[in-house]
Short mmCIF file of C-alpha atoms in Angstrom, two decimals:
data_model
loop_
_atom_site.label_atom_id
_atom_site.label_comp_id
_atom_site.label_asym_id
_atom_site.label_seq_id
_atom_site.Cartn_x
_atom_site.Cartn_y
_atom_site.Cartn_z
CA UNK A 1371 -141.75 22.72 9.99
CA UNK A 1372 -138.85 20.81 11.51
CA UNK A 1373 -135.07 21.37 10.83
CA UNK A 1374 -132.77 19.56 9.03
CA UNK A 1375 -134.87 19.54 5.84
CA UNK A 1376 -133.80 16.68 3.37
CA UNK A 1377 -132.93 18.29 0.19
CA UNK A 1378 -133.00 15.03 -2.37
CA UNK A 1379 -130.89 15.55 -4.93
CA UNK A 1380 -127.64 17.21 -5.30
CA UNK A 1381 -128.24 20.90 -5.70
CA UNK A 1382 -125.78 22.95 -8.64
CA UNK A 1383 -124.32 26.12 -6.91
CA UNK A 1384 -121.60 28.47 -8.76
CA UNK A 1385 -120.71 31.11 -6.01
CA UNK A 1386 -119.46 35.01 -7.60
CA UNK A 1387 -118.14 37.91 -7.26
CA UNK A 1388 -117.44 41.03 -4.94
CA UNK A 1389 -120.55 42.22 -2.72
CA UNK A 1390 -123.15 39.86 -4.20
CA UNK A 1391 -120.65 36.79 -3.07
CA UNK A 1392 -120.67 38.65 0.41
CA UNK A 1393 -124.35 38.63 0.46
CA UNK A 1394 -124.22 35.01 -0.87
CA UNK A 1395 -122.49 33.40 2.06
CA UNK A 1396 -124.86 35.30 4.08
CA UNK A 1397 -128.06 33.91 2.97
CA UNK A 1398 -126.63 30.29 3.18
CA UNK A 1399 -125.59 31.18 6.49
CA UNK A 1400 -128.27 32.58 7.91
CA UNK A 1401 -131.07 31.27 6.06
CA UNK A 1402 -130.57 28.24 4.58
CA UNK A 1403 -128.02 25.99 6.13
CA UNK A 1404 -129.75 26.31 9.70
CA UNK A 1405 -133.39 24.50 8.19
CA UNK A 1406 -131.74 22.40 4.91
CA UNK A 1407 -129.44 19.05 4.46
CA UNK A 1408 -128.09 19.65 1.13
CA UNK A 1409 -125.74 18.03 -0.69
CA UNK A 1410 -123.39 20.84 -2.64
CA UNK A 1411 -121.62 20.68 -5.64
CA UNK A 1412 -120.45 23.77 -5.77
CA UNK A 1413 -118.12 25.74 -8.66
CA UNK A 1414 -116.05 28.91 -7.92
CA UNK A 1415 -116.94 31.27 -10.51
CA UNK A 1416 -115.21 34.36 -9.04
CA UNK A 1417 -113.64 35.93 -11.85
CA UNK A 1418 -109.82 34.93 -10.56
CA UNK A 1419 -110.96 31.53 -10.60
CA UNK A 1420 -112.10 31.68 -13.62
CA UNK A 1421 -108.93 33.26 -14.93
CA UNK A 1422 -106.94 30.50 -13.50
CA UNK A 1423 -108.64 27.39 -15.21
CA UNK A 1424 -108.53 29.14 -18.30
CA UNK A 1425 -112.96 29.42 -17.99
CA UNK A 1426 -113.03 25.65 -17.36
CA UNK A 1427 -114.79 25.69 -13.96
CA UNK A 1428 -117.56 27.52 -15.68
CA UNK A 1429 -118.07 25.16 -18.71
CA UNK A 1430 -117.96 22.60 -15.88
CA UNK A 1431 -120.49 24.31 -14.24
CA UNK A 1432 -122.91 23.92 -16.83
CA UNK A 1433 -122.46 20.21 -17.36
CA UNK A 1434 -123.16 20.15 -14.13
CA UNK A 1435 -126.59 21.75 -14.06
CA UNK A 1436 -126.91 19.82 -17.04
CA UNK A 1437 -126.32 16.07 -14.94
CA UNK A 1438 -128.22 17.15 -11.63
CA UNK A 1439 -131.43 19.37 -13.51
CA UNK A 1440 -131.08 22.49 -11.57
CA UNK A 1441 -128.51 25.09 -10.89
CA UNK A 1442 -128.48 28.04 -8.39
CA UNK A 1443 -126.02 31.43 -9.51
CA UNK A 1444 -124.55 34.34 -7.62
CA UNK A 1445 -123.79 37.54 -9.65
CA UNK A 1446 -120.38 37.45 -12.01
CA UNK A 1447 -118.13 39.74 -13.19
CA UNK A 1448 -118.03 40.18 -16.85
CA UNK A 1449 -114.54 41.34 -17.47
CA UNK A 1450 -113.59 44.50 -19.91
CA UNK A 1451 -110.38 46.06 -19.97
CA UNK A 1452 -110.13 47.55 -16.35
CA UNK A 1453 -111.03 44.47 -14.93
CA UNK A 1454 -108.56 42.37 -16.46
CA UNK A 1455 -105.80 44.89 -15.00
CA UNK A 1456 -107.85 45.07 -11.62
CA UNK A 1457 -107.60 41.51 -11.53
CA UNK A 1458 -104.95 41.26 -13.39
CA UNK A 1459 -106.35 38.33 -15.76
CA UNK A 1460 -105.27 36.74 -18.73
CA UNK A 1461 -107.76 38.45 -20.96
CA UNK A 1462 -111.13 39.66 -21.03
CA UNK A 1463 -112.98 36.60 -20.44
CA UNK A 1464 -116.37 36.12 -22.05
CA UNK A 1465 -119.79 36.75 -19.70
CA UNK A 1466 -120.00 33.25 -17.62
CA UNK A 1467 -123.82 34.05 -18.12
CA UNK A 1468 -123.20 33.99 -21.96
CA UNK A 1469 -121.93 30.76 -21.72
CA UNK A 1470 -123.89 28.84 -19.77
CA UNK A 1471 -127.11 30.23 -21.24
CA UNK A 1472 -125.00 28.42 -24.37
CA UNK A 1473 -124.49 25.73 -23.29
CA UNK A 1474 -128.34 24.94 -21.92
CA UNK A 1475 -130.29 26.77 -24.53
CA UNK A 1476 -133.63 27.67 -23.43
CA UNK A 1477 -135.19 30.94 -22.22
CA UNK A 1478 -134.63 33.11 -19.33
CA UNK A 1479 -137.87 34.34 -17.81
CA UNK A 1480 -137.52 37.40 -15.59
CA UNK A 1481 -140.04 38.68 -13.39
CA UNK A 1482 -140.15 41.51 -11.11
CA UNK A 1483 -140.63 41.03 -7.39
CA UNK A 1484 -143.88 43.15 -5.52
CA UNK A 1485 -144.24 44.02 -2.46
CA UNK A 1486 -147.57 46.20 -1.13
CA UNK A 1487 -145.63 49.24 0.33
CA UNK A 1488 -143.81 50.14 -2.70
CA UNK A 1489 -145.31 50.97 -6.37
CA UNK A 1490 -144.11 50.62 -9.70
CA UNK A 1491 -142.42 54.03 -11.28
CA UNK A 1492 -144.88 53.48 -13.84
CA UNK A 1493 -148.11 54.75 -12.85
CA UNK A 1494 -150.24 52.29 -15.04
CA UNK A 1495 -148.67 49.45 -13.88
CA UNK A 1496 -150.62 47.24 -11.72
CA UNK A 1497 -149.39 43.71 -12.17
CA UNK A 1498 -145.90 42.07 -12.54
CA UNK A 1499 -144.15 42.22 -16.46
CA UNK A 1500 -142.53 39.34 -16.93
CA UNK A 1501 -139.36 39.05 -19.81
CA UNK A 1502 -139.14 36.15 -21.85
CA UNK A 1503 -135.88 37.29 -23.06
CA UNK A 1504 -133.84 34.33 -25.89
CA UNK A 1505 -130.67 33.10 -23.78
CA UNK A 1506 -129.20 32.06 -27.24
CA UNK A 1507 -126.82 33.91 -29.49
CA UNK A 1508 -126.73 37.59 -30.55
CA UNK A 1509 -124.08 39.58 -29.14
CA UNK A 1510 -123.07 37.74 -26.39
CA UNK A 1511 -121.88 34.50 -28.77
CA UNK A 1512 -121.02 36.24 -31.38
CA UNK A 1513 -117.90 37.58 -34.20
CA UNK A 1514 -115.82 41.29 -33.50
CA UNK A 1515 -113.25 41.92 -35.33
CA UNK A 1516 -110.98 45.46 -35.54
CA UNK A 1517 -110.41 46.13 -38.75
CA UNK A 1518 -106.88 47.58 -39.19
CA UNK A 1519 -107.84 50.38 -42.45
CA UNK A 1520 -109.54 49.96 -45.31
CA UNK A 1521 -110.64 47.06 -47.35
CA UNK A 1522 -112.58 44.51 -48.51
CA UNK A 1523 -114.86 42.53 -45.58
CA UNK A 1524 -116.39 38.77 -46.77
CA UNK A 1525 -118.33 36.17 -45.41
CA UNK A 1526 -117.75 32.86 -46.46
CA UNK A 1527 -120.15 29.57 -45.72
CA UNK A 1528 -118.97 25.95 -46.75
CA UNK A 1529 -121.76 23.75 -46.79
CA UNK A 1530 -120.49 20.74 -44.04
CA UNK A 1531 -121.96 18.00 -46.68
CA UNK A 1532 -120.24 19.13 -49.54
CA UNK A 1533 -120.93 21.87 -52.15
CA UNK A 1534 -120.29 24.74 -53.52
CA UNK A 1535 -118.97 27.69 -50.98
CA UNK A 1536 -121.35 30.97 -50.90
CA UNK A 1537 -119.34 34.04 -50.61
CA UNK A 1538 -121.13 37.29 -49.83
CA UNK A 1539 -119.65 41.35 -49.61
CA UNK A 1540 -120.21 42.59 -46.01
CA UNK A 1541 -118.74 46.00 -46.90
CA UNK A 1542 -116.00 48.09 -48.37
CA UNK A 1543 -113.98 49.76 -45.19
CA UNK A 1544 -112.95 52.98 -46.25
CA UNK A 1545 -110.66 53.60 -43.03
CA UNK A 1546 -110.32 51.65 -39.92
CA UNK A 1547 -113.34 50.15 -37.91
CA UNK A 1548 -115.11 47.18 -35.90
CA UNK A 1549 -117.01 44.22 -37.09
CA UNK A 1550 -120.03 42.58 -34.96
CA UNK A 1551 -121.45 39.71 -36.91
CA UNK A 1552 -124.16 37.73 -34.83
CA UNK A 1553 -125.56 33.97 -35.44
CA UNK A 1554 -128.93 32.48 -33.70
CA UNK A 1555 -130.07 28.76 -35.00
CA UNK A 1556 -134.08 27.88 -36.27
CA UNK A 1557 -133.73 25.03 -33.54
CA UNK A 1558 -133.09 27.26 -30.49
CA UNK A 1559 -135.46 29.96 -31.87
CA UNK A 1560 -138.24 27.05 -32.19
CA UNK A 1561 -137.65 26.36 -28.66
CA UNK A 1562 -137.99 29.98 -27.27
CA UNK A 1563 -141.14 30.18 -29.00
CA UNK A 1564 -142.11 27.06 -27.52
CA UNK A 1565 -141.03 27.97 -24.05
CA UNK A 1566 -143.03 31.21 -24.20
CA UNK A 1567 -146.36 30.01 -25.70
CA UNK A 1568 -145.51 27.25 -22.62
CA UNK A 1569 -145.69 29.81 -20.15
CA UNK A 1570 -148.14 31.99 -21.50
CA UNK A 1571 -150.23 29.39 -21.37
CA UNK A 1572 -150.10 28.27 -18.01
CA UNK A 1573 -149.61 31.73 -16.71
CA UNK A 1574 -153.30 32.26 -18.26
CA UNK A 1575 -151.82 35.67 -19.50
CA UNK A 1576 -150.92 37.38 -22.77
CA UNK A 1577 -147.66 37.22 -25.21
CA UNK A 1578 -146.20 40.50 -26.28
CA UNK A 1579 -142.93 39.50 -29.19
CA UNK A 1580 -141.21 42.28 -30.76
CA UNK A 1581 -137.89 42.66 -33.05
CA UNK A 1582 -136.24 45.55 -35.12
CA UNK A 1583 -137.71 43.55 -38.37
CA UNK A 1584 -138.25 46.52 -40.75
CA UNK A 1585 -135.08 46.91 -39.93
CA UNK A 1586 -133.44 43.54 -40.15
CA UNK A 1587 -135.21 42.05 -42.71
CA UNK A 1588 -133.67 38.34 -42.48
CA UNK A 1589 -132.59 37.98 -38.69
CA UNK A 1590 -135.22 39.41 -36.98
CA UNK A 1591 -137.84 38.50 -39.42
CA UNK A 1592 -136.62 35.13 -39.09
CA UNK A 1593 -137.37 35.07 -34.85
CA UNK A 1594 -140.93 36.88 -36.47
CA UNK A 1595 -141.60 34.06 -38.97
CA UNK A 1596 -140.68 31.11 -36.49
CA UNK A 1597 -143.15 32.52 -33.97
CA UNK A 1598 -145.98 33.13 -36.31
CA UNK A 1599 -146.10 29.53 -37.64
CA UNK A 1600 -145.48 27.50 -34.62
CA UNK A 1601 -148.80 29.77 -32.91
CA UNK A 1602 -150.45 29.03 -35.77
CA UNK A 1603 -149.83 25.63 -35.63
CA UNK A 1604 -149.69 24.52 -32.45
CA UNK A 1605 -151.79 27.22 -29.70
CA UNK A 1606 -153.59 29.44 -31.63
CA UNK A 1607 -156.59 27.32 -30.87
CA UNK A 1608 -155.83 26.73 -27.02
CA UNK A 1609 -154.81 30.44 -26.45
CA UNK A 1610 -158.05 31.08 -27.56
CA UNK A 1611 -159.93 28.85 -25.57
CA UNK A 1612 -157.61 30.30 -22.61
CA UNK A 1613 -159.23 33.91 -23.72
CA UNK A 1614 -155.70 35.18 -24.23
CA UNK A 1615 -153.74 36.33 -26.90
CA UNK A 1616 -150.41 36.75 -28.99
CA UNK A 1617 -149.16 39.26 -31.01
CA UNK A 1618 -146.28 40.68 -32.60
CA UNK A 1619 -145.36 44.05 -33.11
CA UNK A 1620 -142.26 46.41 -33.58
CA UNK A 1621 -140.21 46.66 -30.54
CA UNK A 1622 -140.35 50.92 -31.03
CA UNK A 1623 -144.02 50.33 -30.57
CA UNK A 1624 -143.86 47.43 -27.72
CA UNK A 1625 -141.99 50.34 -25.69
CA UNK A 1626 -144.55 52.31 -26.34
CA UNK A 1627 -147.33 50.67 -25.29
CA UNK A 1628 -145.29 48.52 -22.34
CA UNK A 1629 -145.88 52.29 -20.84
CA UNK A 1630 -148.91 51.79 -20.71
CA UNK A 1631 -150.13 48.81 -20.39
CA UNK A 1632 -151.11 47.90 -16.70
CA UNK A 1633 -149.17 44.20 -16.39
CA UNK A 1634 -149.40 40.84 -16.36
CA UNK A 1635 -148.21 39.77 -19.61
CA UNK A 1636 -145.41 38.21 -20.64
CA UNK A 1637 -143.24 40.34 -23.33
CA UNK A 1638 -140.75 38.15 -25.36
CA UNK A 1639 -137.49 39.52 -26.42
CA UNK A 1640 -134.33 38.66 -28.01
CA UNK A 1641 -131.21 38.24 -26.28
CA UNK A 1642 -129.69 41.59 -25.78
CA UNK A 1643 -133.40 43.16 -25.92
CA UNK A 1644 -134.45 41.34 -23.03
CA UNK A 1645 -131.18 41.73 -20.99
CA UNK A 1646 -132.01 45.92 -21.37
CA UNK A 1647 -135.64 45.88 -21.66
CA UNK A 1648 -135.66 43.02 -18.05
CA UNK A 1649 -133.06 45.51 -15.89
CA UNK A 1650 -136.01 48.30 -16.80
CA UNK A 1651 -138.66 46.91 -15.67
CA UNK A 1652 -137.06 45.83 -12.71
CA UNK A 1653 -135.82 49.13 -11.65
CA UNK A 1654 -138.81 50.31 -12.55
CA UNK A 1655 -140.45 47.97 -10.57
CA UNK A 1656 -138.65 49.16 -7.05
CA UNK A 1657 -134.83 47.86 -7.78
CA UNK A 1658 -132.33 46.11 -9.75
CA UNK A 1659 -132.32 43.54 -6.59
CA UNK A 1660 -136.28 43.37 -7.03
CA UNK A 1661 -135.95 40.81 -9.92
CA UNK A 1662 -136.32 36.88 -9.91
CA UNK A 1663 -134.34 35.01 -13.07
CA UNK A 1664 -134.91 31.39 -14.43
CA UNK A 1665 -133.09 29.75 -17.57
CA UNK A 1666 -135.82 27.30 -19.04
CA UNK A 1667 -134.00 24.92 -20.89
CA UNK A 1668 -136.47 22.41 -23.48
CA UNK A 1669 -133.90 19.68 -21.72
CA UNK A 1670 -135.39 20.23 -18.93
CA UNK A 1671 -132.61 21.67 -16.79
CA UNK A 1672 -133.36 25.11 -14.97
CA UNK A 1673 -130.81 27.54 -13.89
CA UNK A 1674 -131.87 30.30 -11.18
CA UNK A 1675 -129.62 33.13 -10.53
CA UNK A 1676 -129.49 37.07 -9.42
CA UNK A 1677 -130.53 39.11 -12.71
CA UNK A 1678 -128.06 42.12 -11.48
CA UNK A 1679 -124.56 43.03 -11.18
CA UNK A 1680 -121.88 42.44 -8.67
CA UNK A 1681 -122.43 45.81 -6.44
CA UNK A 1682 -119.18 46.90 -6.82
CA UNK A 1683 -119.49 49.82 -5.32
CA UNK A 1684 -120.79 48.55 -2.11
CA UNK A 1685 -117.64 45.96 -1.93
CA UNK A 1686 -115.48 48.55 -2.75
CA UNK A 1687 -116.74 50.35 0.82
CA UNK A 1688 -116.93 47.04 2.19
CA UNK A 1689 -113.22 46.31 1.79
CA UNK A 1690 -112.46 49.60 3.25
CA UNK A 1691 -114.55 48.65 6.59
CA UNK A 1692 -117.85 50.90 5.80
CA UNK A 1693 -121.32 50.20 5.92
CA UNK A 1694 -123.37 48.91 3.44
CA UNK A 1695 -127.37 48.69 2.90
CA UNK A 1696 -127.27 46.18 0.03
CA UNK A 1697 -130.51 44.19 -0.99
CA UNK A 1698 -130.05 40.29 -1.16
CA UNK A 1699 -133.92 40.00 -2.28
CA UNK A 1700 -132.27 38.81 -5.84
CA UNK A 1701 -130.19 36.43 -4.71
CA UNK A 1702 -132.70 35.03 -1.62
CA UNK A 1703 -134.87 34.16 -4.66
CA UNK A 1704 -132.47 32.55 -6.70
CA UNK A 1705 -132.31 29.85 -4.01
CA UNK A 1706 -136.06 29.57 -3.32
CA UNK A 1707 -136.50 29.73 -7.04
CA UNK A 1708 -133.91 26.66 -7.28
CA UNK A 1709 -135.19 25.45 -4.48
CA UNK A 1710 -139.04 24.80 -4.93
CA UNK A 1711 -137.84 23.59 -8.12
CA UNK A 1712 -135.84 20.81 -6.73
CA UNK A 1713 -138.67 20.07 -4.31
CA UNK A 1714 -141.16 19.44 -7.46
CA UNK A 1715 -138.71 17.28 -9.29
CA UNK A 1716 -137.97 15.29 -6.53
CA UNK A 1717 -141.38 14.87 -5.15
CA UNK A 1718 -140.55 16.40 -1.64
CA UNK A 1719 -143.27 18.95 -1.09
CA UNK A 1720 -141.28 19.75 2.24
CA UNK A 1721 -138.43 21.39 0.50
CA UNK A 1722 -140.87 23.49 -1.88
CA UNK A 1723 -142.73 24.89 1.08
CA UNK A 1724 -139.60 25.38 2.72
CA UNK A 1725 -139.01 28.01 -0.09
CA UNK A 1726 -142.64 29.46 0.07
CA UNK A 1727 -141.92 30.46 3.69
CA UNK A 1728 -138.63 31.87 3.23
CA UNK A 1729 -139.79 33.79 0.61
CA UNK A 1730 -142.75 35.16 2.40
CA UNK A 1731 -140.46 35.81 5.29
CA UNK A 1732 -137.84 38.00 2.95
CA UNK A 1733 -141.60 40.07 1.51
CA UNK A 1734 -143.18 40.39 5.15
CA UNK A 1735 -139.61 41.86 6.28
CA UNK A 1736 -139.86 44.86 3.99
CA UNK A 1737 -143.58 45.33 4.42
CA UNK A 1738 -143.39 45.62 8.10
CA UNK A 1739 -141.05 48.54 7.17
CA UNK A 1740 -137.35 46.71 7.42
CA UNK A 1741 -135.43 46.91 4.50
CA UNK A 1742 -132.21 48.34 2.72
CA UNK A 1743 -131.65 52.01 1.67
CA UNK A 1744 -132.55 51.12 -2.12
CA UNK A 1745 -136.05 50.37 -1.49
CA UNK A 1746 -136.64 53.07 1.73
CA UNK A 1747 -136.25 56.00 -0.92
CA UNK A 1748 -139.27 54.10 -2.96
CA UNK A 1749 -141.56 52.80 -0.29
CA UNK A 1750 -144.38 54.56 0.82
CA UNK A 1751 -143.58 56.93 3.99
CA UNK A 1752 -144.51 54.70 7.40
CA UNK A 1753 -143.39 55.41 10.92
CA UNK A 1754 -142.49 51.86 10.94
CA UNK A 1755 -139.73 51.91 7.98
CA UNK A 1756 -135.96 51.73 8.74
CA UNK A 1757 -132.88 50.82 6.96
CA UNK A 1758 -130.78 48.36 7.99
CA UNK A 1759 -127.24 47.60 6.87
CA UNK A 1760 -126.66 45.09 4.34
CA UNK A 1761 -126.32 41.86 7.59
CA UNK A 1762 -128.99 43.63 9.16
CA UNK A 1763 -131.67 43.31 6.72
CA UNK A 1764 -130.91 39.59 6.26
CA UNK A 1765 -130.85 38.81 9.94
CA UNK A 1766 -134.30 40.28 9.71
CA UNK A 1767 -135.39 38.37 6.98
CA UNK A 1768 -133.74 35.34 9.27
CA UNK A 1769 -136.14 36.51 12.50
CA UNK A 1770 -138.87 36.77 10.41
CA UNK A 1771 -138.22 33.20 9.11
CA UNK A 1772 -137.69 31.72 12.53
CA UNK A 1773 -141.05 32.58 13.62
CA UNK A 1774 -142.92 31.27 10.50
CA UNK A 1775 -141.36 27.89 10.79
CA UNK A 1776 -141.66 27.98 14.84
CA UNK A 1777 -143.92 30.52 15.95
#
């Protein structure tokens, strides 16, 4: 494979925060710029940034994965009340992930990334879980409120074409307290069902869903009810004919039986369930850094980013000059991810095996015993393993690389 590979169309990036921006730089540095000709339009979502265009750059960000198809994300800070004084911002600025999973609808599919030299924490598992987790709604577009002492707490709706207003009791506040109140929409619920029973089926593996619904008896058994009817419309038939199968049950139980279960399915979850239930299979799984993330949108636009945090400890000890042994593998595979992606939608094959072969490069690196400190205290015990420092293990991953494309 020669250098200078033509990347087609213009490529969505939206650069973060603290060590995972470090580690960003590095893989375009080292192991992308050197092989690709891309075209950049790139958005500055560090959380200052942000602060300064008042969250514009990020809803600007979105329309622009929206106008080129496919986006590629570093790790963000979500802000809460230390970080606005740390960074001394305006406010607490709602999670950039939140609103670009907004924005694009969809669903985010999250799947765990294997190597051979280090198994899962779960015993039974033998192939990878993947999380179809909702990237609409729940908590992270939703209603809070502090209420000041007690009182009276309604809901009102208008109906937009007219008619008469529906008011409804939420509850009588005795004292002082907080209000969540959450909205989802049949529409984007239709279209996570879709997306799932989509990938299911061309996965050739089977669908887990599971809500709180004997619990909440109109939201959750509404995601329960949407689901049912469009597999019973739509892929009951060709599931079956496939020789897989969906179910729902109670997400106590899907726990349960996740525990036991020995993989390859794919287990569909609401928003905030499948932000949790993803981050535990993925540390389960090796690490946090072990995890590949895709927004599907049914617009067709695809958004590929890290599915962990900022490391803020390791930029904290980076600032001050120490060493760190952080694992890129997260954010390597948003780019490949993005990527082979743009390779298929533009019709150059080049660029998608580009990304096979880095990514084979980044799993040969810690199977020949090479990798960061997080995944030396899992991996099996070789003469062979070392950690390396948080450059080190990408300039590996960079060696590695170099000979796959050269020899």
């Amino acid at each position: 494979m020669s250098q200078n590979i033509k990347v087609k169309t213009t490529v969505v990036e939206m650069d973060g925060d603290e060590m995972t921006r470090v580690m960003w730089q590095m893989v375009k540095d080292k192991l992308l710029l050197p092989y690709l000709e891309m075209d950049i339009d790139y958005y500055d979502l560090h959380v200052k940034h942000r602060d300064d265009t008042d969250d514009q750059v990020t809803f600007d960000a979105a329309r622009a994965v929206m106008k080129y198809g496919v986006g590629i994300k570093c790790a963000t800070i979500t802000p809460n009340e230390d970080r606005v004084r740390e960074y001394h911002l305006k406010k607490a600025w709602k999670s950039p992930n939140g609103t670009i999973r907004a924005m694009l609808d969809g669903t985010v599919f999250r799947k765990p990334i294997l190597v051979n030299n280090i198994k899962p924490g779960v015993s039974a598992w033998k192939k990878p879980i993947t999380i179809g987790r909702h990237a609409y709604g729940d908590v992270y577009d939703n209603f809070e409120m502090n209420i000041p002492g007690a009182g009276k707490l309604e809901v009102v709706f208008t109906p937009a074409g007219g008619g008469k207003p529906e008011t409804a009791l939420v509850k009588e506040f005795p004292s002082a307290g907080v209000i969540q109140i959450n909205h989802n929409l049949e529409q984007s619920i239709l279209s996570f069902a879709r997306a799932c029973f989509t990938f299911a089926l061309a996965e050739k593996i089977d669908l887990w869903f599971s809500t709180k619904d004997t619990i909440s008896k109109k939201y959750d058994a509404g995601f329960r009810d949407i689901f049912e009817r469009e597999f019973a419309k739509n892929w009951k038939d060709k599931f079956s004919g496939a020789g897989i199968e969906y179910f729902f049950t109670l997400i106590d139980d899907a726990v349960a039986r996740i525990m036991k279960t020995e993989g390859g399915i794919l287990w569909a979850l609401k928003n905030y369930d499948g932000d949790v239930m993803s981050d535990m299979i993925a540390s389960a799984s090796g690490s946090l850094a072990m995890m590949t993330s895709v927004l599907v949108s049914p617009n067709g636009w695809f958004e590929y980013e890290a599915a962990h945090g900022t490391v803020q400890k390791h930029y904290y000890k980076h600032l001050k000059g120490e060493e760190t042994s952080s694992n890129s593998m997260a954010l390597i595979f948003a780019w490949t991810g993005g990527l082979r992606k743009r390779g298929e939608l533009d019709g150059t094959p080049e660029v998608a095996a580009f990304a096979d072969t880095l990514e084979q490069a980044a799993l040969e690196t810690i199977e020949g015993g090479v990798m960061t400190g997080d995944l030396l205290a899992l991996a099996e015990k070789r003469p062979s393993n070392r950690k390396v420092n948080t450059e080190g293990f990408i300039d590996a991953i960079a060696e590695t690389l170099k000979k796959k494309l050269h020899g």
